[in-house]
XYZ file of C-alpha atoms in Angstrom:
99
model
C 11.659 39.392 -0.096
C 11.038 36.127 1.673
C 9.274 33.168 0.020
C 5.903 31.921 1.237
C 6.284 29.771 4.391
C 4.506 26.445 4.364
C 2.421 26.446 7.531
C 2.845 22.690 7.992
C 6.596 22.638 7.470
C 7.253 21.595 11.098
C 5.182 18.503 10.522
C 6.533 17.524 7.120
C 9.451 15.207 6.745
C 10.938 12.800 4.188
C 10.699 9.041 3.825
C 13.723 8.132 5.956
C 11.910 8.522 9.280
C 8.460 7.315 8.160
C 7.013 4.418 10.052
C 5.437 1.325 8.629
C 2.158 2.438 10.185
C 2.170 5.458 7.922
C 2.966 3.357 4.913
C 0.077 0.980 5.766
C -2.263 3.948 6.371
C -1.571 4.994 2.738
C -2.276 1.464 1.446
C -5.517 1.207 3.496
C -6.643 4.652 2.170
C -6.250 3.451 -1.416
C -7.979 0.183 -0.556
C -11.021 1.990 0.912
C -11.456 3.712 -2.437
C -10.230 0.877 -4.581
C -13.287 0.609 -6.866
C -12.924 4.128 -8.265
C -9.179 4.517 -7.704
C -7.414 7.421 -5.973
C -5.463 10.331 -7.636
C -2.037 11.267 -6.338
C -3.127 14.582 -4.960
C -5.842 12.831 -2.914
C -3.387 10.476 -1.467
C -0.961 13.377 -0.814
C -3.639 15.429 0.919
C -4.714 12.467 3.124
C -1.203 11.715 4.205
C -0.137 15.315 4.706
C -3.132 16.163 6.838
C -3.207 12.901 8.861
C 0.441 11.990 9.022
C 2.389 15.215 8.246
C 4.349 13.762 5.377
C 5.451 15.440 2.221
C 4.433 14.672 -1.439
C 7.998 13.589 -1.925
C 7.323 10.882 0.782
C 4.061 9.832 -0.971
C 5.801 9.524 -4.330
C 8.753 7.485 -2.831
C 6.529 4.986 -1.127
C 4.055 4.659 -3.922
C 7.019 3.648 -6.073
C 8.256 1.184 -3.395
C 4.830 -0.456 -3.103
C 4.410 -0.549 -6.878
C 7.725 -2.363 -7.075
C 6.156 -5.105 -4.995
C 3.151 -5.160 -7.299
C 0.848 -4.001 -4.472
C 0.068 -0.612 -5.836
C -0.734 -0.224 -9.546
C -1.320 2.985 -11.549
C -3.902 3.132 -14.336
C -4.172 6.516 -15.958
C -4.126 9.177 -13.275
C -5.329 6.854 -10.434
C -3.813 4.360 -8.110
C -5.226 1.000 -7.083
C -4.227 -1.813 -4.723
C -3.837 -5.320 -6.210
C -5.693 -7.200 -3.504
C -4.089 -10.578 -4.384
C -0.599 -9.206 -4.212
C -1.402 -7.320 -0.971
C -2.571 -10.675 0.487
C 0.719 -12.297 -0.513
C 2.747 -9.553 1.182
C 0.705 -9.862 4.337
C 1.242 -13.653 4.295
C 4.975 -13.166 3.777
C 5.103 -10.908 6.826
C 3.241 -13.455 8.977
C 5.808 -16.102 8.052
C 8.601 -13.848 9.265
C 10.019 -12.604 5.959
C 11.404 -9.096 6.122
C 9.365 -7.584 3.370
C 9.415 -4.024 4.710
């Protein structure tokens, strides 16, 4: 008996081929909801529907951005540290290869 086929499987891929635009879309999505925070499954749903990425991708890049101090997790929700986000943006403008 065959397993259930994921209908979006043709659109889903892992982090290796994910563009910076998709990463920034994830950050902007969290920022838009920064006051109340965003749960992982909400981020996953947003990124899957709009960008065709998998939850493995979301997890990988949340960790990456958390490592830079941009994304923080409090309880079940994720937030963006606006000050740290500003520093990353400034570093990019001065030509540092932060991504």
